[in-house]
Amino acid sequence: MAGTLLALLALLGGSQVLKAEYFSPWRGEQQMYKLDIGWPKTPEHFTGQTFCVAVDSLHGLVYVGQRGDNVPKVLVFSEEGYFLHAWNDTVEMPHGIFVWNTATGSSVWITDVGTGKYGHTVKQYSPLGKLMQVLGTPGNAGSSLIPLQFDQPAEIFVEETGEIYVVDGDGGMNNRLLKLSDDYKEIWLTGTNGSGIGQFKIPHSVTLDAFGRVWVADRDNKRIQVFDKVTGEWLGSWSGCFSEDGPYSVRFTADYKYLIVAQLNINRLAILAAPPVGSIGDCVMVHSVQLADETKPHLVDVDMRSGAVYVAEIGAQQVQKYVPLS
């Protein structure tokens, strides 16, 4: 068996492929994704460090947030990889990005961790970059709820109802998960700095599953924690898959069967089996995508229509697209 595995690895060489973990019940299954080497068509538009990516599945658009001096902070591509346009106004240091679609239109939410006059905010933009809403006190870090303040807010997830989940923050004074109503009032808040149940050390990414559960990448505690979206009650945590490196991203596949987790320091995407309704249990790594050295995958997003996975890589300074094979 070992000889067969070695022969398979030799055939695969150094390419970026999905490989099964030894303990996985799916061992031997065909790879689930392949790299779309033609996306984007013009990678020279990546002129800064690409920190985040968001997919507008409804309109076939991909938004990329990048940082750097004298570079456009938001790039917009088609899902086919064509560069469409860029915008820059009032975005300082994008960290997380999210597209929110409603019956009346779409908008782009960005968490800004800058320390200048636009920083420490969560902002809503039109698809063309017009500023629509600012949450937080621009240029001032804080922990207040009235008025609402953030300190390096890491990421945002917005439900169809308009209810908002923010993980705050990326190394500042706050280590919390905040749920806001559609008129930006606190519904519940959980989390302080620490390693206990419901505490965080850099809550870095947030998403929802199809069963009313909120998933948070608790990066420096090397675990994922799960909460009830209605009450904020702690439901469980996963740590068994993250001994080598903490989770940087949490995003579900389009069928909600798997969770895609970026691990920046080991240049890996972990694909974990999502639990059904009921007990959270512990994580099972089904597969992984090993990226090239120094790629540094930071945050990811999934096209909920096609199933494609987009990876924002701050080391390689690019976004890559992986497409499902089935």
CSV table of N, CA, C and O in Angstrom, one decimal, residues 35-43 46 53 62-64 77-82 310 318-321:
chain,number,residue,atom,x,y,z
A,35,LEU,N,-7.3,23.6,-9.9
A,35,LEU,CA,-7.0,25.0,-10.1
A,35,LEU,C,-7.3,25.5,-11.5
A,35,LEU,O,-7.0,24.9,-12.5
A,36,ASP,N,-8.0,26.6,-11.6
A,36,ASP,CA,-8.3,27.2,-12.8
A,36,ASP,C,-7.2,28.2,-13.2
A,36,ASP,O,-7.1,29.3,-12.7
A,37,ILE,N,-6.3,27.7,-14.0
A,37,ILE,CA,-5.0,28.4,-14.3
A,37,ILE,C,-5.3,29.6,-15.1
A,37,ILE,O,-4.4,30.5,-15.3
A,38,GLY,N,-6.5,29.7,-15.7
A,38,GLY,CA,-6.8,30.9,-16.6
A,38,GLY,C,-7.5,32.0,-15.9
A,38,GLY,O,-8.0,32.9,-16.5
A,39,TRP,N,-7.6,31.9,-14.5
A,39,TRP,CA,-8.3,32.9,-13.8
A,39,TRP,C,-7.4,33.6,-12.9
A,39,TRP,O,-6.7,33.0,-12.1
A,40,PRO,N,-7.3,35.0,-12.9
A,40,PRO,CA,-8.0,35.8,-13.9
A,40,PRO,C,-7.3,35.9,-15.2
A,40,PRO,O,-6.1,35.4,-15.3
A,41,LYS,N,-7.9,36.5,-16.2
A,41,LYS,CA,-7.2,36.6,-17.5
A,41,LYS,C,-6.0,37.6,-17.4
A,41,LYS,O,-5.1,37.4,-18.2
A,42,THR,N,-6.1,38.6,-16.6
A,42,THR,CA,-5.0,39.6,-16.5
A,42,THR,C,-4.6,39.7,-15.0
A,42,THR,O,-5.0,40.7,-14.3
A,43,PRO,N,-3.7,38.8,-14.5
A,43,PRO,CA,-3.3,38.9,-13.1
A,43,PRO,C,-2.5,40.1,-12.8
A,43,PRO,O,-2.2,40.4,-11.6
A,46,PHE,N,-3.4,42.6,-10.1
A,46,PHE,CA,-3.1,42.5,-8.7
A,46,PHE,C,-1.8,43.3,-8.4
A,46,PHE,O,-0.7,42.8,-8.7
A,53,VAL,N,-11.5,38.2,-0.6
A,53,VAL,CA,-12.3,38.0,-1.8
A,53,VAL,C,-13.7,37.7,-1.5
A,53,VAL,O,-14.0,37.1,-0.5
A,62,VAL,N,-16.7,38.9,-8.9
A,62,VAL,CA,-15.8,38.6,-7.9
A,62,VAL,C,-15.1,39.9,-7.4
A,62,VAL,O,-14.5,40.6,-8.3
A,63,TYR,N,-15.2,40.2,-6.1
A,63,TYR,CA,-14.6,41.4,-5.6
A,63,TYR,C,-13.3,41.0,-4.8
A,63,TYR,O,-13.3,40.1,-4.0
A,64,VAL,N,-12.2,41.8,-5.0
A,64,VAL,CA,-11.0,41.5,-4.4
A,64,VAL,C,-10.5,42.7,-3.6
A,64,VAL,O,-10.5,43.8,-4.2
A,77,PHE,N,-13.8,41.6,-10.8
A,77,PHE,CA,-13.6,40.7,-12.0
A,77,PHE,C,-15.0,40.0,-12.3
A,77,PHE,O,-15.8,39.9,-11.4
A,78,SER,N,-15.1,39.5,-13.5
A,78,SER,CA,-16.2,38.6,-13.8
A,78,SER,C,-15.8,37.2,-13.3
A,78,SER,O,-14.6,36.9,-13.1
A,79,GLU,N,-16.8,36.3,-13.2
A,79,GLU,CA,-16.4,35.0,-12.7
A,79,GLU,C,-15.6,34.3,-13.8
A,79,GLU,O,-14.9,33.3,-13.5
A,80,GLU,N,-15.7,34.8,-15.0
A,80,GLU,CA,-14.8,34.2,-16.1
A,80,GLU,C,-13.4,34.7,-16.0
A,80,GLU,O,-12.5,34.1,-16.7
A,81,GLY,N,-13.2,35.7,-15.2
A,81,GLY,CA,-11.8,36.2,-15.0
A,81,GLY,C,-11.5,37.5,-15.7
A,81,GLY,O,-10.3,37.9,-15.7
A,82,TYR,N,-12.4,38.2,-16.3
A,82,TYR,CA,-12.2,39.4,-17.0
A,82,TYR,C,-12.2,40.6,-16.0
A,82,TYR,O,-13.1,40.7,-15.1
A,310,TYR,N,-12.6,30.6,-4.2
A,310,TYR,CA,-11.6,31.7,-4.5
A,310,TYR,C,-10.8,31.9,-3.2
A,310,TYR,O,-11.3,32.0,-2.1
A,318,GLN,N,-2.1,37.4,-5.0
A,318,GLN,CA,-3.1,37.0,-6.0
A,318,GLN,C,-4.3,36.4,-5.4
A,318,GLN,O,-4.3,36.0,-4.3
A,319,VAL,N,-5.3,36.3,-6.2
A,319,VAL,CA,-6.5,35.4,-5.9
A,319,VAL,C,-6.5,34.3,-6.9
A,319,VAL,O,-6.4,34.5,-8.1
A,320,GLN,N,-6.7,33.1,-6.4
A,320,GLN,CA,-6.8,31.9,-7.3
A,320,GLN,C,-8.2,31.3,-7.1
A,320,GLN,O,-8.8,31.4,-6.1
A,321,LYS,N,-8.6,30.7,-8.2
A,321,LYS,CA,-9.9,30.0,-8.3
A,321,LYS,C,-9.7,28.5,-8.4
A,321,LYS,O,-9.0,28.0,-9.3
